[in-house]
mmCIF file of C-alpha atoms in Angstrom:
data_model
loop_
_atom_site.group_PDB
_atom_site.id
_atom_site.type_symbol
_atom_site.label_atom_id
_atom_site.label_comp_id
_atom_site.label_asym_id
_atom_site.label_seq_id
_atom_site.Cartn_x
_atom_site.Cartn_y
_atom_site.Cartn_z
ATOM 1 C CA UNK A 1 189.869 -70.305 -179.492
ATOM 2 C CA UNK A 2 191.354 -74.324 -180.073
ATOM 3 C CA UNK A 3 187.708 -75.646 -179.085
ATOM 4 C CA UNK A 4 186.077 -73.440 -182.236
ATOM 5 C CA UNK A 5 182.931 -75.126 -184.026
ATOM 6 C CA UNK A 6 183.597 -77.732 -180.972
ATOM 7 C CA UNK A 7 179.423 -78.392 -179.144
ATOM 8 C CA UNK A 8 180.207 -79.039 -175.132
ATOM 9 C CA UNK A 9 177.402 -80.174 -172.925
ATOM 10 C CA UNK A 10 177.854 -79.880 -169.098
ATOM 11 C CA UNK A 11 175.724 -81.469 -167.114
ATOM 12 C CA UNK A 12 174.697 -79.369 -163.702
ATOM 13 C CA UNK A 13 175.963 -76.486 -164.834
ATOM 14 C CA UNK A 14 172.644 -74.194 -163.850
ATOM 15 C CA UNK A 15 173.873 -72.722 -160.522
ATOM 16 C CA UNK A 16 175.730 -69.315 -160.404
ATOM 17 C CA UNK A 17 178.669 -69.619 -158.654
ATOM 18 C CA UNK A 18 179.037 -73.451 -159.217
ATOM 19 C CA UNK A 19 181.697 -75.493 -160.800
ATOM 20 C CA UNK A 20 179.749 -76.142 -164.003
ATOM 21 C CA UNK A 21 179.217 -72.441 -164.615
ATOM 22 C CA UNK A 22 183.200 -72.021 -164.395
ATOM 23 C CA UNK A 23 184.172 -74.875 -167.009
ATOM 24 C CA UNK A 24 181.013 -73.496 -168.966
ATOM 25 C CA UNK A 25 182.874 -70.199 -169.063
ATOM 26 C CA UNK A 26 186.192 -71.682 -169.748
ATOM 27 C CA UNK A 27 185.463 -73.834 -172.446
ATOM 28 C CA UNK A 28 183.442 -70.835 -173.873
ATOM 29 C CA UNK A 29 186.430 -68.847 -173.876
ATOM 30 C CA UNK A 30 188.776 -71.306 -175.920
ATOM 31 C CA UNK A 31 185.144 -71.024 -178.580
ATOM 32 C CA UNK A 32 183.368 -73.885 -177.975
ATOM 33 C CA UNK A 33 179.270 -73.632 -178.226
ATOM 34 C CA UNK A 34 177.979 -74.226 -174.859
ATOM 35 C CA UNK A 35 174.730 -76.290 -173.655
ATOM 36 C CA UNK A 36 173.848 -75.504 -170.159
ATOM 37 C CA UNK A 37 171.483 -77.814 -168.348
ATOM 38 C CA UNK A 38 170.456 -78.971 -165.141
ATOM 39 C CA UNK A 39 166.909 -79.785 -163.419
ATOM 40 C CA UNK A 40 165.027 -76.305 -163.904
ATOM 41 C CA UNK A 41 162.863 -76.966 -160.872
ATOM 42 C CA UNK A 42 163.181 -79.531 -157.188
ATOM 43 C CA UNK A 43 161.905 -82.955 -158.389
ATOM 44 C CA UNK A 44 161.589 -84.749 -154.907
ATOM 45 C CA UNK A 45 163.365 -84.769 -151.462
ATOM 46 C CA UNK A 46 166.658 -85.262 -152.912
ATOM 47 C CA UNK A 47 166.933 -82.189 -155.183
ATOM 48 C CA UNK A 48 165.355 -79.140 -153.080
ATOM 49 C CA UNK A 49 165.447 -75.782 -154.608
ATOM 50 C CA UNK A 50 168.092 -74.591 -152.703
ATOM 51 C CA UNK A 51 170.723 -77.257 -154.489
ATOM 52 C CA UNK A 52 169.669 -77.189 -157.810
ATOM 53 C CA UNK A 53 169.964 -74.658 -161.257
ATOM 54 C CA UNK A 54 166.968 -73.251 -161.852
ATOM 55 C CA UNK A 55 165.969 -72.943 -165.258
ATOM 56 C CA UNK A 56 166.090 -68.923 -164.919
ATOM 57 C CA UNK A 57 169.801 -69.095 -163.632
ATOM 58 C CA UNK A 58 170.435 -71.289 -166.964
ATOM 59 C CA UNK A 59 168.836 -69.146 -169.380
ATOM 60 C CA UNK A 60 171.201 -66.499 -167.594
ATOM 61 C CA UNK A 61 174.452 -67.918 -167.419
ATOM 62 C CA UNK A 62 173.842 -69.106 -171.148
ATOM 63 C CA UNK A 63 172.895 -65.049 -172.076
ATOM 64 C CA UNK A 64 176.332 -64.374 -170.499
ATOM 65 C CA UNK A 65 177.975 -67.084 -172.785
ATOM 66 C CA UNK A 66 176.651 -65.410 -175.866
ATOM 67 C CA UNK A 67 178.197 -61.962 -175.311
ATOM 68 C CA UNK A 68 181.528 -63.817 -176.040
ATOM 69 C CA UNK A 69 180.926 -64.923 -179.553
ATOM 70 C CA UNK A 70 179.693 -68.303 -179.053
ATOM 71 C CA UNK A 71 176.493 -70.410 -179.462
ATOM 72 C CA UNK A 72 174.692 -71.270 -176.153
ATOM 73 C CA UNK A 73 171.592 -72.749 -175.253
ATOM 74 C CA UNK A 74 169.850 -74.455 -173.053
ATOM 75 C CA UNK A 75 168.109 -78.156 -171.525
ATOM 76 C CA UNK A 76 166.930 -79.436 -168.451
ATOM 77 C CA UNK A 77 167.806 -82.647 -167.859
ATOM 78 C CA UNK A 78 167.446 -85.034 -164.692
ATOM 79 C CA UNK A 79 170.731 -87.357 -165.063
ATOM 80 C CA UNK A 80 169.021 -90.369 -163.492
ATOM 81 C CA UNK A 81 166.956 -91.193 -166.635
ATOM 82 C CA UNK A 82 168.435 -91.963 -168.752
ATOM 83 C CA UNK A 83 165.502 -91.101 -171.940
ATOM 84 C CA UNK A 84 166.200 -87.462 -170.191
ATOM 85 C CA UNK A 85 169.932 -87.476 -171.027
ATOM 86 C CA UNK A 86 169.396 -88.937 -174.505
ATOM 87 C CA UNK A 87 167.682 -85.930 -174.811
ATOM 88 C CA UNK A 88 170.169 -83.965 -173.934
ATOM 89 C CA UNK A 89 172.502 -85.215 -175.989
ATOM 90 C CA UNK A 90 170.254 -85.056 -179.269
ATOM 91 C CA UNK A 91 169.973 -81.238 -177.979
ATOM 92 C CA UNK A 92 173.332 -80.546 -178.405
ATOM 93 C CA UNK A 93 173.139 -82.162 -182.301
ATOM 94 C CA UNK A 94 169.663 -80.817 -183.036
ATOM 95 C CA UNK A 95 170.691 -76.828 -181.910
ATOM 96 C CA UNK A 96 174.715 -76.608 -182.663
ATOM 97 C CA UNK A 97 174.989 -79.458 -185.211
ATOM 98 C CA UNK A 98 177.560 -82.136 -183.305
ATOM 99 C CA UNK A 99 178.502 -83.245 -179.931
ATOM 100 C CA UNK A 100 182.053 -83.375 -179.280
ATOM 101 C CA UNK A 101 182.810 -83.028 -175.527
ATOM 102 C CA UNK A 102 180.421 -83.954 -172.465
ATOM 103 C CA UNK A 103 181.424 -82.898 -169.294
ATOM 104 C CA UNK A 104 179.329 -84.937 -166.576
ATOM 105 C CA UNK A 105 179.169 -82.599 -163.856
ATOM 106 C CA UNK A 106 175.717 -82.870 -161.784
ATOM 107 C CA UNK A 107 176.256 -84.261 -158.480
ATOM 108 C CA UNK A 108 174.787 -84.640 -155.268
ATOM 109 C CA UNK A 109 177.361 -83.892 -151.984
ATOM 110 C CA UNK A 110 174.642 -81.845 -149.332
ATOM 111 C CA UNK A 111 173.631 -85.540 -148.036
ATOM 112 C CA UNK A 112 176.232 -86.140 -144.983
ATOM 113 C CA UNK A 113 174.821 -88.064 -142.121
ATOM 114 C CA UNK A 114 177.106 -90.276 -139.856
ATOM 115 C CA UNK A 115 177.292 -94.001 -140.983
ATOM 116 C CA UNK A 116 174.661 -95.188 -138.613
ATOM 117 C CA UNK A 117 171.735 -92.253 -140.109
ATOM 118 C CA UNK A 118 172.140 -92.969 -143.879
ATOM 119 C CA UNK A 119 168.737 -94.196 -144.930
ATOM 120 C CA UNK A 120 168.347 -96.083 -148.379
ATOM 121 C CA UNK A 121 167.256 -93.184 -150.026
ATOM 122 C CA UNK A 122 169.879 -91.311 -148.910
ATOM 123 C CA UNK A 123 171.917 -94.023 -150.549
ATOM 124 C CA UNK A 124 170.055 -93.856 -153.607
ATOM 125 C CA UNK A 125 169.750 -90.485 -154.349
ATOM 126 C CA UNK A 126 173.398 -89.828 -154.457
ATOM 127 C CA UNK A 127 174.419 -93.044 -156.081
ATOM 128 C CA UNK A 128 171.922 -92.670 -159.186
ATOM 129 C CA UNK A 129 172.957 -89.170 -159.603
ATOM 130 C CA UNK A 130 176.873 -89.257 -159.195
ATOM 131 C CA UNK A 131 177.787 -92.931 -160.729
ATOM 132 C CA UNK A 132 174.745 -93.482 -162.383
ATOM 133 C CA UNK A 133 174.286 -90.627 -164.195
ATOM 134 C CA UNK A 134 177.233 -90.048 -165.391
ATOM 135 C CA UNK A 135 176.903 -93.236 -166.299
ATOM 136 C CA UNK A 136 174.051 -92.643 -168.108
ATOM 137 C CA UNK A 137 176.567 -89.687 -169.699
ATOM 138 C CA UNK A 138 179.422 -91.583 -170.961
ATOM 139 C CA UNK A 139 176.572 -93.756 -173.185
ATOM 140 C CA UNK A 140 174.595 -91.307 -174.434
ATOM 141 C CA UNK A 141 177.691 -89.216 -175.505
ATOM 142 C CA UNK A 142 178.914 -92.126 -176.827
ATOM 143 C CA UNK A 143 176.115 -93.383 -178.628
ATOM 144 C CA UNK A 144 176.149 -89.699 -181.089
ATOM 145 C CA UNK A 145 179.990 -89.461 -180.894
ATOM 146 C CA UNK A 146 180.895 -92.974 -182.349
ATOM 147 C CA UNK A 147 179.142 -92.578 -185.018
ATOM 148 C CA UNK A 148 179.934 -88.913 -186.029
ATOM 149 C CA UNK A 149 183.461 -90.549 -186.231
ATOM 150 C CA UNK A 150 184.994 -87.312 -185.319
ATOM 151 C CA UNK A 151 186.287 -88.405 -181.963
ATOM 152 C CA UNK A 152 185.114 -86.611 -178.874
ATOM 153 C CA UNK A 153 186.266 -86.075 -175.238
ATOM 154 C CA UNK A 154 184.347 -87.431 -172.290
ATOM 155 C CA UNK A 155 184.726 -86.056 -168.486
ATOM 156 C CA UNK A 156 183.835 -86.235 -165.239
ATOM 157 C CA UNK A 157 184.182 -84.638 -162.327
ATOM 158 C CA UNK A 158 184.793 -86.778 -159.837
ATOM 159 C CA UNK A 159 186.402 -85.797 -156.151
ATOM 160 C CA UNK A 160 189.563 -85.702 -154.172
ATOM 161 C CA UNK A 161 186.850 -88.420 -152.761
ATOM 162 C CA UNK A 162 187.538 -90.980 -155.609
ATOM 163 C CA UNK A 163 190.616 -92.002 -154.400
ATOM 164 C CA UNK A 164 189.908 -91.141 -150.668
ATOM 165 C CA UNK A 165 187.337 -91.523 -147.952
ATOM 166 C CA UNK A 166 185.968 -89.033 -145.810
ATOM 167 C CA UNK A 167 183.633 -89.817 -143.007
ATOM 168 C CA UNK A 168 179.818 -88.224 -143.008
ATOM 169 C CA UNK A 169 180.252 -89.615 -147.114
ATOM 170 C CA UNK A 170 179.630 -92.686 -147.613
ATOM 171 C CA UNK A 171 177.379 -93.073 -150.285
ATOM 172 C CA UNK A 172 179.214 -89.889 -151.850
ATOM 173 C CA UNK A 173 182.897 -91.573 -151.705
ATOM 174 C CA UNK A 174 181.409 -94.529 -152.907
ATOM 175 C CA UNK A 175 180.341 -92.688 -156.013
ATOM 176 C CA UNK A 176 182.997 -91.419 -156.759
ATOM 177 C CA UNK A 177 185.454 -93.981 -156.231
ATOM 178 C CA UNK A 178 182.978 -96.112 -159.276
ATOM 179 C CA UNK A 179 183.625 -93.298 -161.610
ATOM 180 C CA UNK A 180 187.275 -94.209 -161.617
ATOM 181 C CA UNK A 181 186.528 -98.136 -162.920
ATOM 182 C CA UNK A 182 183.940 -96.568 -165.114
ATOM 183 C CA UNK A 183 186.773 -94.406 -166.810
ATOM 184 C CA UNK A 184 188.962 -97.055 -167.134
ATOM 185 C CA UNK A 185 186.566 -99.365 -168.643
ATOM 186 C CA UNK A 186 184.871 -96.941 -171.518
ATOM 187 C CA UNK A 187 187.943 -95.514 -172.099
ATOM 188 C CA UNK A 188 188.924 -99.042 -173.112
ATOM 189 C CA UNK A 189 186.068 -99.495 -175.656
ATOM 190 C CA UNK A 190 186.198 -95.940 -176.899
ATOM 191 C CA UNK A 191 189.679 -95.669 -177.581
ATOM 192 C CA UNK A 192 189.349 -97.005 -181.311
ATOM 193 C CA UNK A 193 186.768 -94.196 -181.685
ATOM 194 C CA UNK A 194 189.321 -92.029 -180.788
ATOM 195 C CA UNK A 195 187.075 -90.823 -177.303
ATOM 196 C CA UNK A 196 188.883 -90.309 -174.448
ATOM 197 C CA UNK A 197 187.385 -90.392 -171.238
ATOM 198 C CA UNK A 198 188.758 -89.075 -168.044
ATOM 199 C CA UNK A 199 187.789 -87.698 -164.747
ATOM 200 C CA UNK A 200 189.098 -84.687 -162.851
ATOM 201 C CA UNK A 201 189.145 -84.672 -158.992
ATOM 202 C CA UNK A 202 188.972 -81.260 -157.225
ATOM 203 C CA UNK A 203 189.994 -81.362 -153.189
ATOM 204 C CA UNK A 204 187.739 -79.028 -151.926
ATOM 205 C CA UNK A 205 186.543 -75.964 -153.556
ATOM 206 C CA UNK A 206 183.499 -73.383 -152.173
ATOM 207 C CA UNK A 207 181.259 -72.775 -154.463
ATOM 208 C CA UNK A 208 177.167 -72.614 -153.273
ATOM 209 C CA UNK A 209 177.647 -76.461 -152.461
ATOM 210 C CA UNK A 210 181.255 -76.018 -151.070
ATOM 211 C CA UNK A 211 179.824 -73.842 -148.520
ATOM 212 C CA UNK A 212 177.532 -74.910 -147.209
ATOM 213 C CA UNK A 213 179.862 -78.310 -146.571
ATOM 214 C CA UNK A 214 182.127 -75.744 -144.624
ATOM 215 C CA UNK A 215 179.087 -75.094 -142.197
ATOM 216 C CA UNK A 216 178.465 -78.626 -141.594
ATOM 217 C CA UNK A 217 181.840 -80.320 -141.426
ATOM 218 C CA UNK A 218 182.993 -77.107 -139.280
ATOM 219 C CA UNK A 219 180.628 -77.874 -137.111
ATOM 220 C CA UNK A 220 181.073 -82.063 -137.273
ATOM 221 C CA UNK A 221 184.817 -81.367 -136.780
ATOM 222 C CA UNK A 222 184.245 -79.148 -133.613
ATOM 223 C CA UNK A 223 186.459 -76.356 -135.114
ATOM 224 C CA UNK A 224 185.063 -72.599 -133.726
ATOM 225 C CA UNK A 225 184.550 -71.136 -136.824
ATOM 226 C CA UNK A 226 183.892 -71.579 -140.819
ATOM 227 C CA UNK A 227 187.453 -69.556 -140.618
ATOM 228 C CA UNK A 228 189.377 -71.901 -138.474
ATOM 229 C CA UNK A 229 187.806 -75.002 -140.592
ATOM 230 C CA UNK A 230 188.873 -73.405 -143.708
ATOM 231 C CA UNK A 231 192.735 -72.119 -142.221
ATOM 232 C CA UNK A 232 193.198 -76.260 -140.893
ATOM 233 C CA UNK A 233 191.738 -76.892 -144.651
ATOM 234 C CA UNK A 234 194.576 -74.894 -145.932
ATOM 235 C CA UNK A 235 197.447 -76.312 -143.506
ATOM 236 C CA UNK A 236 197.471 -79.457 -144.527
ATOM 237 C CA UNK A 237 197.600 -78.173 -148.891
ATOM 238 C CA UNK A 238 200.532 -78.358 -149.517
ATOM 239 C CA UNK A 239 199.532 -74.988 -152.204
ATOM 240 C CA UNK A 240 198.613 -73.372 -148.790
ATOM 241 C CA UNK A 241 194.365 -73.364 -150.174
ATOM 242 C CA UNK A 242 191.594 -74.482 -151.179
ATOM 243 C CA UNK A 243 190.857 -75.434 -154.875
ATOM 244 C CA UNK A 244 188.894 -72.576 -157.081
ATOM 245 C CA UNK A 245 186.380 -73.478 -159.481
ATOM 246 C CA UNK A 246 189.102 -72.370 -162.156
ATOM 247 C CA UNK A 247 191.478 -74.648 -161.114
ATOM 248 C CA UNK A 248 188.966 -77.261 -162.376
ATOM 249 C CA UNK A 249 187.657 -75.864 -165.263
ATOM 250 C CA UNK A 250 191.420 -74.937 -166.095
ATOM 251 C CA UNK A 251 191.935 -79.143 -166.398
ATOM 252 C CA UNK A 252 188.918 -79.771 -167.928
ATOM 253 C CA UNK A 253 189.884 -77.190 -170.880
ATOM 254 C CA UNK A 254 193.408 -79.193 -171.455
ATOM 255 C CA UNK A 255 191.692 -82.409 -171.472
ATOM 256 C CA UNK A 256 189.649 -81.073 -174.094
ATOM 257 C CA UNK A 257 192.277 -79.939 -176.320
ATOM 258 C CA UNK A 258 194.769 -81.407 -179.111
ATOM 259 C CA UNK A 259 197.113 -81.419 -176.908
ATOM 260 C CA UNK A 260 195.263 -83.727 -174.460
ATOM 261 C CA UNK A 261 194.268 -86.279 -177.262
ATOM 262 C CA UNK A 262 196.458 -89.344 -176.047
ATOM 263 C CA UNK A 263 195.681 -89.109 -172.283
ATOM 264 C CA UNK A 264 192.636 -91.692 -171.137
ATOM 265 C CA UNK A 265 191.488 -93.952 -168.909
ATOM 266 C CA UNK A 266 193.040 -91.378 -165.963
ATOM 267 C CA UNK A 267 191.236 -89.439 -162.725
ATOM 268 C CA UNK A 268 193.686 -86.219 -162.596
ATOM 269 C CA UNK A 269 193.899 -84.485 -158.892
ATOM 270 C CA UNK A 270 193.129 -81.196 -158.902
ATOM 271 C CA UNK A 271 194.282 -80.724 -155.273
ATOM 272 C CA UNK A 272 196.718 -78.283 -155.128
ATOM 273 C CA UNK A 273 199.180 -81.462 -153.799
ATOM 274 C CA UNK A 274 196.561 -82.246 -150.772
ATOM 275 C CA UNK A 275 195.371 -85.805 -152.571
ATOM 276 C CA UNK A 276 199.088 -87.096 -153.858
ATOM 277 C CA UNK A 277 198.284 -90.844 -155.254
#
């Protein structure tokens, strides 16, 4: 229970089987109170129902968390709006008494196209959520953590794409590379306040989003089946398998604990050795 009494906000955590849910469950296991946040309902063409956490899913996850004897609440938030993100941060304090951990997990990883087919709207949709949304989260969290004077942890869920390029993922790769610069800059300012800022960079994880990516890239690469595509992926990973949601969640939990209090401005690979930088 090393996070007992802490409150963690996790954006994009309202979808069953996603990284956000796994992180919420892991931090709750360590005693943290959890704010589950997601869009709740589609907002536009870039945020279809099949890619977001619904209000009912958010409530279901929060109910499960409360069964583990932690406090859990839900708050609808569109991370593309600084006002929304600030309201989410305020919700954490008003409901649970403090804001100690902020996880920027919300992201778009389902707009994949060849370079010559990417539209301006495609580009803006991905950058607005993955990069601008994360900046808004860092800013809103810091606005509360600094005057609290109790330190804090801010973590972005980046990607292997924060360090390597991938075809059909120009906006995605650019947005994740941008997070490396974001944490390096923010960490230099927030270190004096005992607030650490880091990225966790997982390789491929077969969540609901990951399953969509499996189908898409199996077709793009000409694999005979999704199974063959995944087998080829596993063969190039030293640990012999793609990532699991709990691999990312465990890395996040460690960065949140006291043992990691001197780790900041870093982008930690969680890739089974696939990303060796």
